[in-house]
PDB file of C-alpha atoms and ligand atoms in Angstrom:
ATOM      1  CA  MET M   1     103.060 139.239 103.172  1.00  0.00           C
ATOM      2  CA  LYS M   2     100.570 136.394 103.620  1.00  0.00           C
ATOM      3  CA  ARG M   3      97.703 137.457 105.874  1.00  0.00           C
ATOM      4  CA  PRO M   4      97.522 135.489 109.157  1.00  0.00           C
ATOM      5  CA  TYR M   5      94.672 132.988 109.477  1.00  0.00           C
ATOM      6  CA  LYS M   6      92.041 133.291 112.180  1.00  0.00           C
ATOM      7  CA  LYS M   7      92.215 129.905 113.937  1.00  0.00           C
ATOM      8  CA  THR M   8      90.080 127.880 116.314  1.00  0.00           C
ATOM      9  CA  ASP M   9      90.804 124.738 118.391  1.00  0.00           C
ATOM     10  CA  LEU M  10      90.030 121.385 116.762  1.00  0.00           C
ATOM     11  CA  PRO M  11      89.010 118.092 118.366  1.00  0.00           C
ATOM     12  CA  VAL M  12      92.197 115.997 117.938  1.00  0.00           C
ATOM     13  CA  TRP M  13      90.494 113.283 115.870  1.00  0.00           C
ATOM     14  CA  GLN M  14      89.622 115.881 113.232  1.00  0.00           C
ATOM     15  CA  VAL M  15      93.246 116.419 112.152  1.00  0.00           C
ATOM     16  CA  ARG M  16      92.733 113.506 109.746  1.00  0.00           C
ATOM     17  CA  LYS M  17      90.986 115.770 107.300  1.00  0.00           C
ATOM     18  CA  PHE M  18      94.216 117.710 106.733  1.00  0.00           C
ATOM     19  CA  LEU M  19      96.681 114.839 106.960  1.00  0.00           C
ATOM     20  CA  GLU M  20      95.123 111.863 105.246  1.00  0.00           C
ATOM     21  CA  PRO M  21      97.227 111.571 102.153  1.00  0.00           C
ATOM     22  CA  GLY M  22      95.192 109.298  99.913  1.00  0.00           C
ATOM     23  CA  PRO M  23      94.826 108.351  97.179  1.00  0.00           C
ATOM     24  CA  ILE M  24      92.210 105.865  98.223  1.00  0.00           C
ATOM     25  CA  VAL M  25      93.441 102.489  97.024  1.00  0.00           C
ATOM     26  CA  LEU M  26      91.780  99.098  96.661  1.00  0.00           C
ATOM     27  CA  VAL M  27      93.665  96.292  98.388  1.00  0.00           C
ATOM     28  CA  SER M  28      93.036  92.885  96.839  1.00  0.00           C
ATOM     29  CA  SER M  29      93.967  89.716  98.681  1.00  0.00           C
ATOM     30  CA  HIS M  30      93.727  85.943  98.269  1.00  0.00           C
ATOM     31  CA  TRP M  31      93.557  83.228 100.882  1.00  0.00           C
ATOM     32  CA  GLN M  32      92.349  79.627 100.760  1.00  0.00           C
ATOM     33  CA  GLY M  33      90.824  79.908  97.288  1.00  0.00           C
ATOM     34  CA  LYS M  34      88.969  83.186  97.913  1.00  0.00           C
ATOM     35  CA  ASN M  35      89.613  86.722  96.683  1.00  0.00           C
ATOM     36  CA  ASN M  36      88.667  89.877  98.551  1.00  0.00           C
ATOM     37  CA  ILE M  37      88.939  93.671  98.187  1.00  0.00           C
ATOM     38  CA  MET M  38      88.936  96.523 100.716  1.00  0.00           C
ATOM     39  CA  ALA M  39      89.262 100.302 100.361  1.00  0.00           C
ATOM     40  CA  MET M  40      92.224 101.916 102.118  1.00  0.00           C
ATOM     41  CA  GLY M  41      93.314 105.490 102.756  1.00  0.00           C
ATOM     42  CA  TRP M  42      95.804 105.060 105.612  1.00  0.00           C
ATOM     43  CA  HIS M  43      99.009 104.232 103.789  1.00  0.00           C
ATOM     44  CA  THR M  44     102.418 105.789 103.397  1.00  0.00           C
ATOM     45  CA  VAL M  45     105.638 105.417 101.429  1.00  0.00           C
ATOM     46  CA  LEU M  46     108.463 104.297 103.765  1.00  0.00           C
ATOM     47  CA  GLU M  47     111.496 103.811 101.528  1.00  0.00           C
ATOM     48  CA  PHE M  48     112.585 104.053  97.876  1.00  0.00           C
ATOM     49  CA  SER M  49     114.951 101.111  97.649  1.00  0.00           C
ATOM     50  CA  PRO M  50     113.850  98.562  98.568  1.00  0.00           C
ATOM     51  CA  SER M  51     110.445 100.040  97.743  1.00  0.00           C
ATOM     52  CA  LEU M  52     108.558  99.851 101.067  1.00  0.00           C
ATOM     53  CA  LEU M  53     104.971 100.886 101.875  1.00  0.00           C
ATOM     54  CA  GLY M  54     103.236 101.035 105.262  1.00  0.00           C
ATOM     55  CA  CYS M  55      99.497 100.347 105.532  1.00  0.00           C
ATOM     56  CA  MET M  56      96.986 100.322 108.361  1.00  0.00           C
ATOM     57  CA  ILE M  57      94.431  97.526 107.991  1.00  0.00           C
ATOM     58  CA  THR M  58      92.020  97.317 110.930  1.00  0.00           C
ATOM     59  CA  SER M  59      91.848  93.856 112.482  1.00  0.00           C
ATOM     60  CA  ALA M  60      88.030  93.941 112.238  1.00  0.00           C
ATOM     61  CA  ASN M  61      88.349  93.777 108.455  1.00  0.00           C
ATOM     62  CA  HIS M  62      88.270  90.390 106.776  1.00  0.00           C
ATOM     63  CA  SER M  63      91.199  91.601 104.657  1.00  0.00           C
ATOM     64  CA  PHE M  64      93.324  91.829 107.813  1.00  0.00           C
ATOM     65  CA  ASP M  65      93.304  88.052 108.263  1.00  0.00           C
ATOM     66  CA  MET M  66      93.673  87.372 104.548  1.00  0.00           C
ATOM     67  CA  VAL M  67      96.712  89.635 104.203  1.00  0.00           C
ATOM     68  CA  ARG M  68      98.282  88.551 107.491  1.00  0.00           C
ATOM     69  CA  LYS M  69      97.920  84.850 106.717  1.00  0.00           C
ATOM     70  CA  SER M  70      98.921  85.004 103.039  1.00  0.00           C
ATOM     71  CA  GLY M  71     101.624  87.639 103.654  1.00  0.00           C
ATOM     72  CA  GLU M  72     100.789  89.432 100.422  1.00  0.00           C
ATOM     73  CA  CYS M  73      98.350  91.701  98.605  1.00  0.00           C
ATOM     74  CA  VAL M  74      97.952  93.920  95.563  1.00  0.00           C
ATOM     75  CA  ILE M  75      97.450  97.661  96.022  1.00  0.00           C
ATOM     76  CA  ASN M  76      95.316  98.846  93.117  1.00  0.00           C
ATOM     77  CA  ILE M  77      94.828 102.538  92.275  1.00  0.00           C
ATOM     78  CA  PRO M  78      91.261 103.365  91.221  1.00  0.00           C
ATOM     79  CA  THR M  79      90.270 106.617  89.511  1.00  0.00           C
ATOM     80  CA  ALA M  80      87.605 109.164  90.391  1.00  0.00           C
ATOM     81  CA  ASP M  81      85.082 107.652  87.950  1.00  0.00           C
ATOM     82  CA  MET M  82      85.059 104.579  90.271  1.00  0.00           C
ATOM     83  CA  ILE M  83      83.953 106.544  93.345  1.00  0.00           C
ATOM     84  CA  ASP M  84      80.671 104.650  93.831  1.00  0.00           C
ATOM     85  CA  THR M  85      82.506 101.329  93.611  1.00  0.00           C
ATOM     86  CA  ILE M  86      85.192 102.510  96.037  1.00  0.00           C
ATOM     87  CA  ILE M  87      82.574 103.481  98.626  1.00  0.00           C
ATOM     88  CA  ALA M  88      80.593 100.275  98.135  1.00  0.00           C
ATOM     89  CA  ILE M  89      83.733  98.137  98.545  1.00  0.00           C
ATOM     90  CA  GLY M  90      84.666 100.073 101.669  1.00  0.00           C
ATOM     91  CA  ASN M  91      81.223  99.455 103.132  1.00  0.00           C
ATOM     92  CA  SER M  92      80.885  95.722 102.559  1.00  0.00           C
ATOM     93  CA  HIS M  93      82.398  92.794 104.389  1.00  0.00           C
ATOM     94  CA  GLY M  94      84.385  90.105 102.533  1.00  0.00           C
ATOM     95  CA  PRO M  95      82.933  86.841 103.847  1.00  0.00           C
ATOM     96  CA  ARG M  96      79.393  87.898 102.967  1.00  0.00           C
ATOM     97  CA  VAL M  97      80.019  89.009  99.395  1.00  0.00           C
ATOM     98  CA  ASN M  98      82.307  88.289  96.443  1.00  0.00           C
ATOM     99  CA  LYS M  99      83.251  91.899  95.768  1.00  0.00           C
ATOM    100  CA  PHE M 100      84.680  91.200  92.293  1.00  0.00           C
ATOM    101  CA  THR M 101      81.355  89.768  91.121  1.00  0.00           C
ATOM    102  CA  ARG M 102      79.138  92.187  93.051  1.00  0.00           C
ATOM    103  CA  PHE M 103      80.905  95.306  91.780  1.00  0.00           C
ATOM    104  CA  GLY M 104      81.671  94.145  88.226  1.00  0.00           C
ATOM    105  CA  LEU M 105      85.456  94.095  88.655  1.00  0.00           C
ATOM    106  CA  THR M 106      87.815  91.715  86.847  1.00  0.00           C
ATOM    107  CA  PRO M 107      90.448  89.723  88.750  1.00  0.00           C
ATOM    108  CA  GLU M 108      93.639  89.156  86.767  1.00  0.00           C
ATOM    109  CA  PRO M 109      96.582  86.980  87.766  1.00  0.00           C
ATOM    110  CA  ALA M 110      99.530  88.825  89.280  1.00  0.00           C
ATOM    111  CA  ALA M 111     103.111  87.871  88.406  1.00  0.00           C
ATOM    112  CA  THR M 112     104.591  87.536  91.895  1.00  0.00           C
ATOM    113  CA  VAL M 113     101.700  87.021  94.349  1.00  0.00           C
ATOM    114  CA  LYS M 114      98.502  84.956  94.512  1.00  0.00           C
ATOM    115  CA  ALA M 115      96.338  88.026  95.207  1.00  0.00           C
ATOM    116  CA  PRO M 116      94.654  89.173  91.982  1.00  0.00           C
ATOM    117  CA  LEU M 117      95.120  92.489  90.171  1.00  0.00           C
ATOM    118  CA  ILE M 118      91.990  94.555  89.529  1.00  0.00           C
ATOM    119  CA  ARG M 119      91.936  95.125  85.771  1.00  0.00           C
ATOM    120  CA  GLU M 120      89.757  98.268  85.946  1.00  0.00           C
ATOM    121  CA  CYS M 121      92.272 100.131  88.133  1.00  0.00           C
ATOM    122  CA  TYR M 122      94.846 102.573  86.738  1.00  0.00           C
ATOM    123  CA  ALA M 123      97.809 100.895  88.448  1.00  0.00           C
ATOM    124  CA  ASN M 124      98.531  97.611  90.255  1.00  0.00           C
ATOM    125  CA  ILE M 125     101.254  97.207  92.865  1.00  0.00           C
ATOM    126  CA  GLU M 126     102.164  93.667  93.923  1.00  0.00           C
ATOM    127  CA  CYS M 127     103.303  93.540  97.546  1.00  0.00           C
ATOM    128  CA  ARG M 128     104.800  91.046  99.974  1.00  0.00           C
ATOM    129  CA  LEU M 129     104.650  91.519 103.739  1.00  0.00           C
ATOM    130  CA  ALA M 130     108.222  92.510 104.617  1.00  0.00           C
ATOM    131  CA  ASP M 131     107.906  93.141 108.351  1.00  0.00           C
ATOM    132  CA  ARG M 132     105.067  91.981 110.624  1.00  0.00           C
ATOM    133  CA  ARG M 133     106.374  93.408 113.900  1.00  0.00           C
ATOM    134  CA  LEU M 134     103.780  96.208 114.045  1.00  0.00           C
ATOM    135  CA  VAL M 135     100.833  94.122 112.875  1.00  0.00           C
ATOM    136  CA  ASP M 136      99.629  92.886 116.261  1.00  0.00           C
ATOM    137  CA  LYS M 137     100.255  96.154 118.109  1.00  0.00           C
ATOM    138  CA  TYR M 138      99.096  98.743 115.533  1.00  0.00           C
ATOM    139  CA  ASN M 139      97.499  96.775 112.668  1.00  0.00           C
ATOM    140  CA  PHE M 140     100.337  98.269 110.623  1.00  0.00           C
ATOM    141  CA  PHE M 141     101.724  96.223 107.727  1.00  0.00           C
ATOM    142  CA  ILE M 142     105.066  96.986 106.078  1.00  0.00           C
ATOM    143  CA  PHE M 143     105.101  95.743 102.494  1.00  0.00           C
ATOM    144  CA  GLU M 144     107.843  95.457  99.928  1.00  0.00           C
ATOM    145  CA  VAL M 145     106.760  96.214  96.363  1.00  0.00           C
ATOM    146  CA  LEU M 146     107.734  93.271  94.173  1.00  0.00           C
ATOM    147  CA  LYS M 147     106.271  94.447  90.871  1.00  0.00           C
ATOM    148  CA  ALA M 148     104.163  97.350  89.633  1.00  0.00           C
ATOM    149  CA  GLN M 149     102.361  98.313  86.462  1.00  0.00           C
ATOM    150  CA  ALA M 150     100.484 101.488  85.510  1.00  0.00           C
ATOM    151  CA  ALA M 151      98.502 102.772  82.550  1.00  0.00           C
ATOM    152  CA  THR M 152     100.611 104.718  80.063  1.00  0.00           C
ATOM    153  CA  TYR M 153      97.979 107.449  79.763  1.00  0.00           C
ATOM    154  CA  PRO M 154      97.122 109.807  81.410  1.00  0.00           C
ATOM    155  CA  ALA M 155     100.444 110.474  83.166  1.00  0.00           C
ATOM    156  CA  TYR M 156      98.592 111.676  86.262  1.00  0.00           C
ATOM    157  CA  PRO M 157      95.240 109.948  86.863  1.00  0.00           C
ATOM    158  CA  LYS M 158      92.382 111.639  88.683  1.00  0.00           C
ATOM    159  CA  THR M 159      92.547 109.925  92.061  1.00  0.00           C
ATOM    160  CA  VAL M 160      90.275 110.331  95.080  1.00  0.00           C
ATOM    161  CA  HIS M 161      91.529 111.325  98.521  1.00  0.00           C
ATOM    162  CA  TYR M 162      89.400 110.930 101.616  1.00  0.00           C
ATOM    163  CA  ARG M 163      88.929 113.810 104.054  1.00  0.00           C
ATOM    164  CA  GLY M 164      86.627 111.883 106.433  1.00  0.00           C
ATOM    165  CA  GLU M 165      82.949 112.463 107.192  1.00  0.00           C
ATOM    166  CA  GLY M 166      81.914 111.436 103.657  1.00  0.00           C
ATOM    167  CA  VAL M 167      83.996 114.104 101.897  1.00  0.00           C
ATOM    168  CA  PHE M 168      86.454 113.262  99.106  1.00  0.00           C
ATOM    169  CA  MET M 169      88.961 115.436  97.282  1.00  0.00           C
ATOM    170  CA  VAL M 170      89.784 114.707  93.635  1.00  0.00           C
ATOM    171  CA  SER M 171      93.403 115.238  92.537  1.00  0.00           C
ATOM    172  CA  GLY M 172      93.791 118.288  90.356  1.00  0.00           C
ATOM    173  CA  LYS M 173      96.332 120.746  89.036  1.00  0.00           C
ATOM    174  CA  ASN M 174     100.051 119.824  88.998  1.00  0.00           C
ATOM    175  CA  ILE M 175     102.785 122.378  89.685  1.00  0.00           C
ATOM    176  CA  ALA M 176     106.068 121.143  88.148  1.00  0.00           C
ATOM    177  CA  MET M 177     109.180 122.840  89.639  1.00  0.00           C
ATOM    178  CA  PRO M 178     112.036 120.315  89.181  1.00  0.00           C
ATOM    179  CA  GLU M 179     114.639 123.071  88.742  1.00  0.00           C
ATOM    180  CA  LYS M 180     114.126 124.077  92.394  1.00  0.00           C
ATOM    181  CA  PHE M 181     115.037 120.627  93.716  1.00  0.00           C
ATOM    182  CA  ARG M 182     118.582 119.596  94.624  1.00  0.00           C
ATOM    183  CA  LYS M 183     119.840 116.597  92.667  1.00  0.00           C
ATOM    184  CA  GLY M 184     118.769 113.453  94.502  1.00  0.00           C
ATOM    185  CA  ASN M 185     115.798 115.115  96.193  1.00  0.00           C
ATOM    186  CA  LEU M 186     113.361 114.665  93.328  1.00  0.00           C
TER     187      LEU M 186
HETATM  188  C1  FMN G   1      87.269 105.818 101.744  1.00  0.00           C
HETATM  189  C2  FMN G   1      87.555 104.656 102.652  1.00  0.00           C
HETATM  190  C3  FMN G   1      88.824 104.519 103.215  1.00  0.00           C
HETATM  191  C4  FMN G   1      89.110 103.449 104.070  1.00  0.00           C
HETATM  192  N1  FMN G   1      90.362 103.335 104.605  1.00  0.00           N
HETATM  193  C5  FMN G   1      90.657 102.268 105.398  1.00  0.00           C
HETATM  194  C6  FMN G   1      91.989 102.087 105.902  1.00  0.00           C
HETATM  195  O1  FMN G   1      92.899 102.837 105.636  1.00  0.00           O
HETATM  196  N2  FMN G   1      92.205 101.001 106.713  1.00  0.00           N
HETATM  197  C7  FMN G   1      91.218 100.115 107.047  1.00  0.00           C
HETATM  198  O2  FMN G   1      91.473  99.164 107.779  1.00  0.00           O
HETATM  199  N3  FMN G   1      89.946 100.264 106.563  1.00  0.00           N
HETATM  200  C8  FMN G   1      89.668 101.305 105.741  1.00  0.00           C
HETATM  201  N4  FMN G   1      88.417 101.452 105.226  1.00  0.00           N
HETATM  202  C9  FMN G   1      87.381 100.490 105.618  1.00  0.00           C
HETATM  203  C10 FMN G   1      87.432  99.176 104.845  1.00  0.00           C
HETATM  204  O3  FMN G   1      87.609  99.386 103.476  1.00  0.00           O
HETATM  205  C11 FMN G   1      86.116  98.458 105.109  1.00  0.00           C
HETATM  206  O4  FMN G   1      86.032  98.126 106.466  1.00  0.00           O
HETATM  207  C12 FMN G   1      85.914  97.237 104.242  1.00  0.00           C
HETATM  208  O5  FMN G   1      84.555  96.928 104.289  1.00  0.00           O
HETATM  209  C13 FMN G   1      86.709  96.022 104.715  1.00  0.00           C
HETATM  210  O6  FMN G   1      86.346  94.931 103.936  1.00  0.00           O
HETATM  211  P1  FMN G   1      86.668  93.443 104.355  1.00  0.00           P
HETATM  212  O7  FMN G   1      86.027  93.198 105.707  1.00  0.00           O
HETATM  213  O8  FMN G   1      86.062  92.620 103.274  1.00  0.00           O
HETATM  214  O9  FMN G   1      88.156  93.324 104.419  1.00  0.00           O
HETATM  215  C14 FMN G   1      88.101 102.499 104.376  1.00  0.00           C
HETATM  216  C15 FMN G   1      86.830 102.626 103.791  1.00  0.00           C
HETATM  217  C16 FMN G   1      86.567 103.693 102.936  1.00  0.00           C
HETATM  218  C17 FMN G   1      85.203 103.832 102.320  1.00  0.00           C
END
C-alpha cells in the first residue's frame, strides 16, 4: 500500500504550484497596426467541439486591451529552448517595446485572424473571442479555435510549465495507456 504523506498547511495562494497546468504559451495580438506578445500560463481547455479555450489575461497587461478590442489572438506554443525569451516577453510591456524585434521572433500572417503567428513556436492556434461575458468581471476570455497548425516532429515537444516563484517544470516522460480508456474518453 502507498505510504501516507506527512502534510503541513499551505498558504492558499501557494496551491498554484500544484495546479497551474501550463504549458506556458505566447499570446500574439494585433490592434491598430501594432503587434504584441505576452506569456501566459493561466489557460484551460473548455470544450472539444466547438474547440473552446479559456484564458486569464490581467487587465494591467497591454495585451488585455489589444485582445479585447480586436476580439482575436494567436496562442503560440514555445519549447523549452526558448525559456529565456519566454521570461523576457513575460517581463516586458507592449507599448514600450516591439517584442518581435527585441526578441528576434518572426511574425507570420495567420489565415483567419489579423494577429500574427510566431514562426519560431512549435504550434500556432488562431483564436476568436467567442464569449466576453467574463472579461470585465474576471479578465477571463473564452476563445474559439478557428485554425491550428503544429510541427510534425517531435510528436510531443518539450514544453515549459510554470510553478510560480521563478520555478519551471519541463515536460518529460509520456505514459501511453489507451487500452484502459473507455471509447469516447480518449
Ligand atoms: C511564466 C509567465 C506566465 C505568465 N502568465 C500570465 C497569465 O496567465 N496571465 C496574465 O495576464 N499574465 C501572465 N504573465 C504576465 C504577462 O506575460 C506579462 O505581464 C507581460 O509583460 C504582459 O505584456 P503586455 O503588457 O505587453 O501585454 C505571465 C508571465 C510569465 C513570465
